PDB file of N, CA and C in Angstrom:
ATOM      1  N   MET A 196     -22.940 -67.565  90.731  1.00  0.00           N
ATOM      2  CA  MET A 196     -21.543 -67.224  90.922  1.00  0.00           C
ATOM      3  C   MET A 196     -21.314 -66.881  92.394  1.00  0.00           C
ATOM      4  N   HIS A 197     -20.213 -67.339  92.914  1.00  0.00           N
ATOM      5  CA  HIS A 197     -19.835 -67.064  94.299  1.00  0.00           C
ATOM      6  C   HIS A 197     -19.051 -65.753  94.374  1.00  0.00           C
ATOM      7  N   LYS A 198     -19.109 -65.135  95.508  1.00  0.00           N
ATOM      8  CA  LYS A 198     -18.265 -63.953  95.725  1.00  0.00           C
ATOM      9  C   LYS A 198     -16.813 -64.400  95.947  1.00  0.00           C
ATOM     10  N   ILE A 199     -16.625 -65.398  96.817  1.00  0.00           N
ATOM     11  CA  ILE A 199     -15.288 -65.866  97.181  1.00  0.00           C
ATOM     12  C   ILE A 199     -15.250 -67.381  97.097  1.00  0.00           C
ATOM     13  N   ALA A 200     -14.256 -67.903  96.402  1.00  0.00           N
ATOM     14  CA  ALA A 200     -14.031 -69.345  96.367  1.00  0.00           C
ATOM     15  C   ALA A 200     -12.674 -69.621  97.006  1.00  0.00           C
ATOM     16  N   VAL A 201     -12.707 -70.302  98.138  1.00  0.00           N
ATOM     17  CA  VAL A 201     -11.480 -70.742  98.797  1.00  0.00           C
ATOM     18  C   VAL A 201     -11.196 -72.137  98.243  1.00  0.00           C
ATOM     19  N   VAL A 202     -10.128 -72.249  97.463  1.00  0.00           N
ATOM     20  CA  VAL A 202      -9.826 -73.500  96.772  1.00  0.00           C
ATOM     21  C   VAL A 202      -8.556 -74.101  97.361  1.00  0.00           C
ATOM     22  N   ILE A 203      -8.685 -75.329  97.829  1.00  0.00           N
ATOM     23  CA  ILE A 203      -7.562 -76.056  98.422  1.00  0.00           C
ATOM     24  C   ILE A 203      -7.228 -77.219  97.504  1.00  0.00           C
ATOM     25  N   LEU A 204      -6.001 -77.275  97.018  1.00  0.00           N
ATOM     26  CA  LEU A 204      -5.550 -78.390  96.197  1.00  0.00           C
ATOM     27  C   LEU A 204      -5.022 -79.482  97.121  1.00  0.00           C
ATOM     28  N   ASN A 205      -5.431 -80.713  96.857  1.00  0.00           N
ATOM     29  CA  ASN A 205      -5.042 -81.826  97.717  1.00  0.00           C
ATOM     30  C   ASN A 205      -4.547 -82.997  96.878  1.00  0.00           C
ATOM     31  N   TRP A 206      -3.476 -83.619  97.343  1.00  0.00           N
ATOM     32  CA  TRP A 206      -3.034 -84.897  96.794  1.00  0.00           C
ATOM     33  C   TRP A 206      -2.484 -85.710  97.958  1.00  0.00           C
ATOM     34  N   ASN A 207      -3.229 -86.732  98.343  1.00  0.00           N
ATOM     35  CA  ASN A 207      -2.845 -87.613  99.448  1.00  0.00           C
ATOM     36  C   ASN A 207      -2.482 -86.832 100.713  1.00  0.00           C
ATOM     37  N   GLY A 208      -3.233 -85.790 100.985  1.00  0.00           N
ATOM     38  CA  GLY A 208      -2.967 -84.947 102.148  1.00  0.00           C
ATOM     39  C   GLY A 208      -4.037 -85.057 103.216  1.00  0.00           C
ATOM     40  N   LYS A 209      -4.611 -86.235 103.356  1.00  0.00           N
ATOM     41  CA  LYS A 209      -5.668 -86.415 104.350  1.00  0.00           C
ATOM     42  C   LYS A 209      -5.212 -85.963 105.732  1.00  0.00           C
ATOM     43  N   HIS A 210      -3.963 -86.243 106.087  1.00  0.00           N
ATOM     44  CA  HIS A 210      -3.458 -85.847 107.406  1.00  0.00           C
ATOM     45  C   HIS A 210      -3.485 -84.330 107.590  1.00  0.00           C
ATOM     46  N   PHE A 211      -3.250 -83.564 106.514  1.00  0.00           N
ATOM     47  CA  PHE A 211      -3.357 -82.105 106.606  1.00  0.00           C
ATOM     48  C   PHE A 211      -4.814 -81.677 106.710  1.00  0.00           C
ATOM     49  N   LEU A 212      -5.679 -82.299 105.932  1.00  0.00           N
ATOM     50  CA  LEU A 212      -7.104 -81.961 105.985  1.00  0.00           C
ATOM     51  C   LEU A 212      -7.683 -82.239 107.360  1.00  0.00           C
ATOM     52  N   GLU A 213      -7.288 -83.360 107.957  1.00  0.00           N
ATOM     53  CA  GLU A 213      -7.759 -83.699 109.299  1.00  0.00           C
ATOM     54  C   GLU A 213      -7.335 -82.650 110.315  1.00  0.00           C
ATOM     55  N   LYS A 214      -6.181 -82.068 110.110  1.00  0.00           N
ATOM     56  CA  LYS A 214      -5.639 -81.102 111.070  1.00  0.00           C
ATOM     57  C   LYS A 214      -6.115 -79.666 110.816  1.00  0.00           C
ATOM     58  N   PHE A 215      -6.251 -79.270 109.551  1.00  0.00           N
ATOM     59  CA  PHE A 215      -6.445 -77.853 109.249  1.00  0.00           C
ATOM     60  C   PHE A 215      -7.777 -77.474 108.601  1.00  0.00           C
ATOM     61  N   LEU A 216      -8.500 -78.408 108.018  1.00  0.00           N
ATOM     62  CA  LEU A 216      -9.731 -78.045 107.314  1.00  0.00           C
ATOM     63  C   LEU A 216     -10.794 -77.482 108.256  1.00  0.00           C
ATOM     64  N   HIS A 217     -10.773 -77.915 109.504  1.00  0.00           N
ATOM     65  CA  HIS A 217     -11.756 -77.405 110.464  1.00  0.00           C
ATOM     66  C   HIS A 217     -11.676 -75.884 110.593  1.00  0.00           C
ATOM     67  N   SER A 218     -10.474 -75.343 110.734  1.00  0.00           N
ATOM     68  CA  SER A 218     -10.359 -73.884 110.894  1.00  0.00           C
ATOM     69  C   SER A 218     -10.818 -73.158 109.636  1.00  0.00           C
ATOM     70  N   VAL A 219     -10.552 -73.727 108.474  1.00  0.00           N
ATOM     71  CA  VAL A 219     -10.978 -73.093 107.223  1.00  0.00           C
ATOM     72  C   VAL A 219     -12.497 -73.042 107.151  1.00  0.00           C
ATOM     73  N   THR A 220     -13.160 -74.140 107.475  1.00  0.00           N
ATOM     74  CA  THR A 220     -14.626 -74.145 107.422  1.00  0.00           C
ATOM     75  C   THR A 220     -15.221 -73.279 108.528  1.00  0.00           C
ATOM     76  N   GLN A 221     -14.590 -73.263 109.672  1.00  0.00           N
ATOM     77  CA  GLN A 221     -15.102 -72.484 110.810  1.00  0.00           C
ATOM     78  C   GLN A 221     -15.001 -70.984 110.581  1.00  0.00           C
ATOM     79  N   TYR A 222     -13.916 -70.547 109.941  1.00  0.00           N
ATOM     80  CA  TYR A 222     -13.661 -69.107 109.826  1.00  0.00           C
ATOM     81  C   TYR A 222     -13.843 -68.545 108.421  1.00  0.00           C
ATOM     82  N   SER A 223     -14.526 -69.265 107.557  1.00  0.00           N
ATOM     83  CA  SER A 223     -14.735 -68.783 106.185  1.00  0.00           C
ATOM     84  C   SER A 223     -16.208 -68.565 105.873  1.00  0.00           C
ATOM     85  N   HIS A 224     -17.004 -68.272 106.903  1.00  0.00           N
ATOM     86  CA  HIS A 224     -18.442 -68.079 106.714  1.00  0.00           C
ATOM     87  C   HIS A 224     -18.751 -66.623 106.413  1.00  0.00           C
ATOM     88  N   LEU A 225     -18.585 -66.271 105.157  1.00  0.00           N
ATOM     89  CA  LEU A 225     -18.998 -64.951 104.688  1.00  0.00           C
ATOM     90  C   LEU A 225     -20.091 -65.164 103.651  1.00  0.00           C
ATOM     91  N   PRO A 226     -20.979 -64.202 103.493  1.00  0.00           N
ATOM     92  CA  PRO A 226     -21.992 -64.342 102.446  1.00  0.00           C
ATOM     93  C   PRO A 226     -21.314 -64.524 101.083  1.00  0.00           C
ATOM     94  N   GLY A 227     -21.722 -65.536 100.369  1.00  0.00           N
ATOM     95  CA  GLY A 227     -21.171 -65.778  99.036  1.00  0.00           C
ATOM     96  C   GLY A 227     -19.856 -66.527  99.012  1.00  0.00           C
ATOM     97  N   ALA A 228     -19.399 -67.000 100.171  1.00  0.00           N
ATOM     98  CA  ALA A 228     -18.128 -67.735 100.222  1.00  0.00           C
ATOM     99  C   ALA A 228     -18.381 -69.232 100.144  1.00  0.00           C
ATOM    100  N   VAL A 229     -17.483 -69.923  99.467  1.00  0.00           N
ATOM    101  CA  VAL A 229     -17.556 -71.370  99.363  1.00  0.00           C
ATOM    102  C   VAL A 229     -16.144 -71.936  99.553  1.00  0.00           C
ATOM    103  N   VAL A 230     -16.065 -73.070 100.230  1.00  0.00           N
ATOM    104  CA  VAL A 230     -14.799 -73.770 100.403  1.00  0.00           C
ATOM    105  C   VAL A 230     -14.838 -75.004  99.518  1.00  0.00           C
ATOM    106  N   LEU A 231     -13.808 -75.141  98.684  1.00  0.00           N
ATOM    107  CA  LEU A 231     -13.734 -76.248  97.734  1.00  0.00           C
ATOM    108  C   LEU A 231     -12.383 -76.936  97.855  1.00  0.00           C
ATOM    109  N   VAL A 232     -12.399 -78.255  97.761  1.00  0.00           N
ATOM    110  CA  VAL A 232     -11.144 -79.017  97.715  1.00  0.00           C
ATOM    111  C   VAL A 232     -11.061 -79.650  96.338  1.00  0.00           C
ATOM    112  N   ALA A 233      -9.959 -79.374  95.649  1.00  0.00           N
ATOM    113  CA  ALA A 233      -9.681 -79.984  94.353  1.00  0.00           C
ATOM    114  C   ALA A 233      -8.732 -81.142  94.612  1.00  0.00           C
ATOM    115  N   ASP A 234      -9.230 -82.351  94.422  1.00  0.00           N
ATOM    116  CA  ASP A 234      -8.421 -83.521  94.743  1.00  0.00           C
ATOM    117  C   ASP A 234      -7.746 -84.073  93.494  1.00  0.00           C
ATOM    118  N   ASN A 235      -6.428 -84.130  93.546  1.00  0.00           N
ATOM    119  CA  ASN A 235      -5.567 -84.546  92.446  1.00  0.00           C
ATOM    120  C   ASN A 235      -5.383 -86.070  92.422  1.00  0.00           C
ATOM    121  N   GLY A 236      -6.461 -86.822  92.455  1.00  0.00           N
ATOM    122  CA  GLY A 236      -6.367 -88.276  92.345  1.00  0.00           C
ATOM    123  C   GLY A 236      -5.805 -88.974  93.573  1.00  0.00           C
ATOM    124  N   SER A 237      -6.141 -88.493  94.752  1.00  0.00           N
ATOM    125  CA  SER A 237      -5.628 -89.085  95.993  1.00  0.00           C
ATOM    126  C   SER A 237      -6.068 -90.536  96.151  1.00  0.00           C
ATOM    127  N   THR A 238      -5.224 -91.296  96.849  1.00  0.00           N
ATOM    128  CA  THR A 238      -5.524 -92.698  97.152  1.00  0.00           C
ATOM    129  C   THR A 238      -5.513 -92.964  98.656  1.00  0.00           C
ATOM    130  N   ASP A 239      -5.486 -91.898  99.448  1.00  0.00           N
ATOM    131  CA  ASP A 239      -5.368 -92.049 100.906  1.00  0.00           C
ATOM    132  C   ASP A 239      -6.681 -91.867 101.662  1.00  0.00           C
ATOM    133  N   GLY A 240      -7.793 -91.838 100.950  1.00  0.00           N
ATOM    134  CA  GLY A 240      -9.089 -91.658 101.610  1.00  0.00           C
ATOM    135  C   GLY A 240      -9.472 -90.206 101.838  1.00  0.00           C
ATOM    136  N   SER A 241      -8.740 -89.274 101.263  1.00  0.00           N
ATOM    137  CA  SER A 241      -9.030 -87.849 101.446  1.00  0.00           C
ATOM    138  C   SER A 241     -10.452 -87.487 101.047  1.00  0.00           C
ATOM    139  N   VAL A 242     -10.872 -87.937  99.886  1.00  0.00           N
ATOM    140  CA  VAL A 242     -12.187 -87.562  99.372  1.00  0.00           C
ATOM    141  C   VAL A 242     -13.293 -88.079 100.288  1.00  0.00           C
ATOM    142  N   ASN A 243     -13.200 -89.311 100.700  1.00  0.00           N
ATOM    143  CA  ASN A 243     -14.203 -89.877 101.609  1.00  0.00           C
ATOM    144  C   ASN A 243     -14.212 -89.120 102.937  1.00  0.00           C
ATOM    145  N   PHE A 244     -13.041 -88.771 103.447  1.00  0.00           N
ATOM    146  CA  PHE A 244     -12.953 -88.007 104.692  1.00  0.00           C
ATOM    147  C   PHE A 244     -13.690 -86.681 104.560  1.00  0.00           C
ATOM    148  N   ILE A 245     -13.444 -85.964 103.473  1.00  0.00           N
ATOM    149  CA  ILE A 245     -14.091 -84.659 103.282  1.00  0.00           C
ATOM    150  C   ILE A 245     -15.606 -84.824 103.183  1.00  0.00           C
ATOM    151  N   LYS A 246     -16.038 -85.761 102.359  1.00  0.00           N
ATOM    152  CA  LYS A 246     -17.471 -85.943 102.131  1.00  0.00           C
ATOM    153  C   LYS A 246     -18.219 -86.353 103.395  1.00  0.00           C
ATOM    154  N   THR A 247     -17.603 -87.159 104.246  1.00  0.00           N
ATOM    155  CA  THR A 247     -18.290 -87.618 105.450  1.00  0.00           C
ATOM    156  C   THR A 247     -18.152 -86.650 106.626  1.00  0.00           C
ATOM    157  N   THR A 248     -17.023 -85.963 106.716  1.00  0.00           N
ATOM    158  CA  THR A 248     -16.775 -85.081 107.853  1.00  0.00           C
ATOM    159  C   THR A 248     -17.183 -83.634 107.586  1.00  0.00           C
ATOM    160  N   TYR A 249     -17.058 -83.192 106.345  1.00  0.00           N
ATOM    161  CA  TYR A 249     -17.356 -81.809 105.976  1.00  0.00           C
ATOM    162  C   TYR A 249     -18.286 -81.785 104.763  1.00  0.00           C
ATOM    163  N   PRO A 250     -19.547 -82.165 104.937  1.00  0.00           N
ATOM    164  CA  PRO A 250     -20.452 -82.227 103.785  1.00  0.00           C
ATOM    165  C   PRO A 250     -20.704 -80.876 103.119  1.00  0.00           C
ATOM    166  N   GLY A 251     -20.411 -79.782 103.795  1.00  0.00           N
ATOM    167  CA  GLY A 251     -20.587 -78.455 103.210  1.00  0.00           C
ATOM    168  C   GLY A 251     -19.438 -78.015 102.335  1.00  0.00           C
ATOM    169  N   VAL A 252     -18.373 -78.794 102.316  1.00  0.00           N
ATOM    170  CA  VAL A 252     -17.203 -78.470 101.492  1.00  0.00           C
ATOM    171  C   VAL A 252     -17.381 -79.146 100.137  1.00  0.00           C
ATOM    172  N   GLY A 253     -17.242 -78.366  99.082  1.00  0.00           N
ATOM    173  CA  GLY A 253     -17.333 -78.924  97.739  1.00  0.00           C
ATOM    174  C   GLY A 253     -16.063 -79.686  97.394  1.00  0.00           C
ATOM    175  N   VAL A 254     -16.224 -80.774  96.653  1.00  0.00           N
ATOM    176  CA  VAL A 254     -15.078 -81.588  96.257  1.00  0.00           C
ATOM    177  C   VAL A 254     -15.078 -81.742  94.745  1.00  0.00           C
ATOM    178  N   MET A 255     -13.945 -81.428  94.151  1.00  0.00           N
ATOM    179  CA  MET A 255     -13.717 -81.691  92.733  1.00  0.00           C
ATOM    180  C   MET A 255     -12.733 -82.846  92.668  1.00  0.00           C
ATOM    181  N   GLU A 256     -13.153 -83.966  92.091  1.00  0.00           N
ATOM    182  CA  GLU A 256     -12.307 -85.149  92.028  1.00  0.00           C
ATOM    183  C   GLU A 256     -11.682 -85.275  90.641  1.00  0.00           C
ATOM    184  N   PHE A 257     -10.356 -85.260  90.598  1.00  0.00           N
ATOM    185  CA  PHE A 257      -9.650 -85.427  89.339  1.00  0.00           C
ATOM    186  C   PHE A 257      -9.168 -86.863  89.207  1.00  0.00           C
ATOM    187  N   ASP A 258      -9.054 -87.326  87.978  1.00  0.00           N
ATOM    188  CA  ASP A 258      -8.715 -88.719  87.712  1.00  0.00           C
ATOM    189  C   ASP A 258      -7.252 -89.057  87.971  1.00  0.00           C
ATOM    190  N   LYS A 259      -6.408 -88.043  88.074  1.00  0.00           N
ATOM    191  CA  LYS A 259      -4.985 -88.264  88.318  1.00  0.00           C
ATOM    192  C   LYS A 259      -4.375 -87.013  88.926  1.00  0.00           C
ATOM    193  N   ASN A 260      -3.106 -87.090  89.266  1.00  0.00           N
ATOM    194  CA  ASN A 260      -2.387 -85.952  89.814  1.00  0.00           C
ATOM    195  C   ASN A 260      -1.913 -85.064  88.668  1.00  0.00           C
ATOM    196  N   TYR A 261      -2.489 -83.887  88.577  1.00  0.00           N
ATOM    197  CA  TYR A 261      -2.125 -82.932  87.533  1.00  0.00           C
ATOM    198  C   TYR A 261      -1.024 -81.968  87.981  1.00  0.00           C
ATOM    199  N   GLY A 262      -0.479 -82.198  89.154  1.00  0.00           N
ATOM    200  CA  GLY A 262       0.548 -81.312  89.677  1.00  0.00           C
ATOM    201  C   GLY A 262      -0.059 -80.069  90.301  1.00  0.00           C
ATOM    202  N   PHE A 263       0.808 -79.203  90.790  1.00  0.00           N
ATOM    203  CA  PHE A 263       0.346 -78.011  91.499  1.00  0.00           C
ATOM    204  C   PHE A 263      -0.369 -77.048  90.553  1.00  0.00           C
ATOM    205  N   THR A 264       0.319 -76.568  89.537  1.00  0.00           N
ATOM    206  CA  THR A 264      -0.313 -75.588  88.650  1.00  0.00           C
ATOM    207  C   THR A 264      -1.400 -76.223  87.790  1.00  0.00           C
ATOM    208  N   GLY A 265      -1.170 -77.447  87.331  1.00  0.00           N
ATOM    209  CA  GLY A 265      -2.185 -78.125  86.531  1.00  0.00           C
ATOM    210  C   GLY A 265      -3.455 -78.378  87.319  1.00  0.00           C
ATOM    211  N   GLY A 266      -3.300 -78.780  88.573  1.00  0.00           N
ATOM    212  CA  GLY A 266      -4.460 -79.030  89.431  1.00  0.00           C
ATOM    213  C   GLY A 266      -5.248 -77.761  89.704  1.00  0.00           C
ATOM    214  N   TYR A 267      -4.531 -76.693  90.038  1.00  0.00           N
ATOM    215  CA  TYR A 267      -5.239 -75.436  90.298  1.00  0.00           C
ATOM    216  C   TYR A 267      -5.884 -74.896  89.030  1.00  0.00           C
ATOM    217  N   ASN A 268      -5.189 -74.972  87.904  1.00  0.00           N
ATOM    218  CA  ASN A 268      -5.786 -74.491  86.650  1.00  0.00           C
ATOM    219  C   ASN A 268      -7.043 -75.275  86.306  1.00  0.00           C
ATOM    220  N   LYS A 269      -7.003 -76.582  86.477  1.00  0.00           N
ATOM    221  CA  LYS A 269      -8.172 -77.423  86.204  1.00  0.00           C
ATOM    222  C   LYS A 269      -9.319 -77.065  87.151  1.00  0.00           C
ATOM    223  N   ALA A 270      -9.005 -76.837  88.425  1.00  0.00           N
ATOM    224  CA  ALA A 270     -10.031 -76.488  89.411  1.00  0.00           C
ATOM    225  C   ALA A 270     -10.646 -75.121  89.118  1.00  0.00           C
ATOM    226  N   LEU A 271      -9.811 -74.131  88.898  1.00  0.00           N
ATOM    227  CA  LEU A 271     -10.326 -72.777  88.706  1.00  0.00           C
ATOM    228  C   LEU A 271     -11.158 -72.645  87.438  1.00  0.00           C
ATOM    229  N   ALA A 272     -10.897 -73.489  86.449  1.00  0.00           N
ATOM    230  CA  ALA A 272     -11.695 -73.473  85.221  1.00  0.00           C
ATOM    231  C   ALA A 272     -13.130 -73.930  85.490  1.00  0.00           C
ATOM    232  N   GLN A 273     -13.355 -74.606  86.614  1.00  0.00           N
ATOM    233  CA  GLN A 273     -14.671 -75.142  86.943  1.00  0.00           C
ATOM    234  C   GLN A 273     -15.448 -74.280  87.949  1.00  0.00           C
ATOM    235  N   VAL A 274     -14.828 -73.208  88.421  1.00  0.00           N
ATOM    236  CA  VAL A 274     -15.437 -72.404  89.483  1.00  0.00           C
ATOM    237  C   VAL A 274     -15.669 -70.983  88.994  1.00  0.00           C
ATOM    238  N   GLU A 275     -16.854 -70.469  89.294  1.00  0.00           N
ATOM    239  CA  GLU A 275     -17.147 -69.068  88.991  1.00  0.00           C
ATOM    240  C   GLU A 275     -17.199 -68.296  90.300  1.00  0.00           C
ATOM    241  N   ALA A 276     -16.313 -67.303  90.416  1.00  0.00           N
ATOM    242  CA  ALA A 276     -16.274 -66.475  91.618  1.00  0.00           C
ATOM    243  C   ALA A 276     -15.648 -65.131  91.282  1.00  0.00           C
ATOM    244  N   GLU A 277     -15.996 -64.152  92.087  1.00  0.00           N
ATOM    245  CA  GLU A 277     -15.379 -62.836  91.921  1.00  0.00           C
ATOM    246  C   GLU A 277     -13.935 -62.877  92.401  1.00  0.00           C
ATOM    247  N   TYR A 278     -13.718 -63.535  93.546  1.00  0.00           N
ATOM    248  CA  TYR A 278     -12.377 -63.661  94.118  1.00  0.00           C
ATOM    249  C   TYR A 278     -12.048 -65.133  94.344  1.00  0.00           C
ATOM    250  N   PHE A 279     -10.808 -65.474  94.100  1.00  0.00           N
ATOM    251  CA  PHE A 279     -10.300 -66.809  94.373  1.00  0.00           C
ATOM    252  C   PHE A 279      -9.218 -66.716  95.437  1.00  0.00           C
ATOM    253  N   VAL A 280      -9.272 -67.613  96.392  1.00  0.00           N
ATOM    254  CA  VAL A 280      -8.214 -67.746  97.386  1.00  0.00           C
ATOM    255  C   VAL A 280      -7.641 -69.142  97.209  1.00  0.00           C
ATOM    256  N   LEU A 281      -6.379 -69.232  96.808  1.00  0.00           N
ATOM    257  CA  LEU A 281      -5.708 -70.518  96.679  1.00  0.00           C
ATOM    258  C   LEU A 281      -5.001 -70.770  97.995  1.00  0.00           C
ATOM    259  N   LEU A 282      -5.471 -71.766  98.716  1.00  0.00           N
ATOM    260  CA  LEU A 282      -4.996 -72.005 100.077  1.00  0.00           C
ATOM    261  C   LEU A 282      -4.348 -73.377 100.169  1.00  0.00           C
ATOM    262  N   ASN A 283      -3.138 -73.414 100.675  1.00  0.00           N
ATOM    263  CA  ASN A 283      -2.488 -74.704 100.893  1.00  0.00           C
ATOM    264  C   ASN A 283      -3.244 -75.488 101.957  1.00  0.00           C
ATOM    265  N   SER A 284      -3.176 -76.795 101.869  1.00  0.00           N
ATOM    266  CA  SER A 284      -3.922 -77.653 102.788  1.00  0.00           C
ATOM    267  C   SER A 284      -3.333 -77.687 104.193  1.00  0.00           C
ATOM    268  N   ASP A 285      -2.140 -77.144 104.369  1.00  0.00           N
ATOM    269  CA  ASP A 285      -1.498 -77.159 105.688  1.00  0.00           C
ATOM    270  C   ASP A 285      -1.532 -75.793 106.369  1.00  0.00           C
ATOM    271  N   VAL A 286      -2.576 -75.024 106.098  1.00  0.00           N
ATOM    272  CA  VAL A 286      -2.698 -73.683 106.668  1.00  0.00           C
ATOM    273  C   VAL A 286      -3.830 -73.667 107.693  1.00  0.00           C
ATOM    274  N   ASP A 287      -3.512 -73.156 108.865  1.00  0.00           N
ATOM    275  CA  ASP A 287      -4.477 -72.992 109.941  1.00  0.00           C
ATOM    276  C   ASP A 287      -4.882 -71.519 109.947  1.00  0.00           C
ATOM    277  N   VAL A 288      -6.097 -71.233 109.493  1.00  0.00           N
ATOM    278  CA  VAL A 288      -6.528 -69.837 109.408  1.00  0.00           C
ATOM    279  C   VAL A 288      -7.112 -69.379 110.736  1.00  0.00           C
ATOM    280  N   SER A 289      -7.192 -68.079 110.898  1.00  0.00           N
ATOM    281  CA  SER A 289      -7.696 -67.495 112.141  1.00  0.00           C
ATOM    282  C   SER A 289      -9.002 -66.747 111.864  1.00  0.00           C
ATOM    283  N   PRO A 290      -9.706 -66.384 112.925  1.00  0.00           N
ATOM    284  CA  PRO A 290     -10.955 -65.638 112.731  1.00  0.00           C
ATOM    285  C   PRO A 290     -10.705 -64.368 111.912  1.00  0.00           C
ATOM    286  N   TYR A 291     -11.628 -64.042 111.046  1.00  0.00           N
ATOM    287  CA  TYR A 291     -11.618 -62.827 110.230  1.00  0.00           C
ATOM    288  C   TYR A 291     -10.538 -62.810 109.148  1.00  0.00           C
ATOM    289  N   TRP A 292      -9.847 -63.941 108.947  1.00  0.00           N
ATOM    290  CA  TRP A 292      -8.798 -63.959 107.919  1.00  0.00           C
ATOM    291  C   TRP A 292      -9.366 -63.614 106.549  1.00  0.00           C
ATOM    292  N   LEU A 293     -10.525 -64.096 106.253  1.00  0.00           N
ATOM    293  CA  LEU A 293     -11.122 -63.874 104.945  1.00  0.00           C
ATOM    294  C   LEU A 293     -11.794 -62.509 104.869  1.00  0.00           C
ATOM    295  N   THR A 294     -12.398 -62.094 105.960  1.00  0.00           N
ATOM    296  CA  THR A 294     -13.076 -60.805 106.011  1.00  0.00           C
ATOM    297  C   THR A 294     -12.124 -59.671 105.673  1.00  0.00           C
ATOM    298  N   CYS A 295     -10.957 -59.666 106.282  1.00  0.00           N
ATOM    299  CA  CYS A 295      -9.980 -58.595 106.051  1.00  0.00           C
ATOM    300  C   CYS A 295      -9.533 -58.570 104.595  1.00  0.00           C
ATOM    301  N   SER A 296      -9.287 -59.732 104.020  1.00  0.00           N
ATOM    302  CA  SER A 296      -8.847 -59.802 102.636  1.00  0.00           C
ATOM    303  C   SER A 296      -9.921 -59.282 101.680  1.00  0.00           C
ATOM    304  N   VAL A 297     -11.146 -59.710 101.873  1.00  0.00           N
ATOM    305  CA  VAL A 297     -12.232 -59.300 101.001  1.00  0.00           C
ATOM    306  C   VAL A 297     -12.509 -57.802 101.142  1.00  0.00           C
ATOM    307  N   GLU A 298     -12.507 -57.292 102.344  1.00  0.00           N
ATOM    308  CA  GLU A 298     -12.706 -55.853 102.540  1.00  0.00           C
ATOM    309  C   GLU A 298     -11.637 -55.064 101.811  1.00  0.00           C
ATOM    310  N   HIS A 299     -10.412 -55.523 101.868  1.00  0.00           N
ATOM    311  CA  HIS A 299      -9.315 -54.832 101.197  1.00  0.00           C
ATOM    312  C   HIS A 299      -9.509 -54.876  99.674  1.00  0.00           C
ATOM    313  N   MET A 300      -9.885 -56.036  99.148  1.00  0.00           N
ATOM    314  CA  MET A 300     -10.055 -56.168  97.696  1.00  0.00           C
ATOM    315  C   MET A 300     -11.258 -55.361  97.200  1.00  0.00           C
ATOM    316  N   ASP A 301     -12.334 -55.340  98.005  1.00  0.00           N
ATOM    317  CA  ASP A 301     -13.504 -54.543  97.618  1.00  0.00           C
ATOM    318  C   ASP A 301     -13.157 -53.065  97.590  1.00  0.00           C
TER     319      ASP A 301
END
């Protein structure tokens, strides 16, 4: 079980992943933290981009677009963590963004 699962829902958002996933992977290195992308059946090459550019990011591939809540519900049912962070794919995080949140929750 992970301490923190940062889960990003994606559907044909490769352009957002190309722009913002770097900051998420760079600034989410806490013990027990994992970054996961739940892909809602994208057809824009998102999954291949993640797998080749960010091999440390977990990818959950869904067979179709389950929508926002359906996609997150399907993803979270597959992840065991103490804390979940649902992060939009168009968010540029800053240093210590996760540290402050986890310290507060602990």
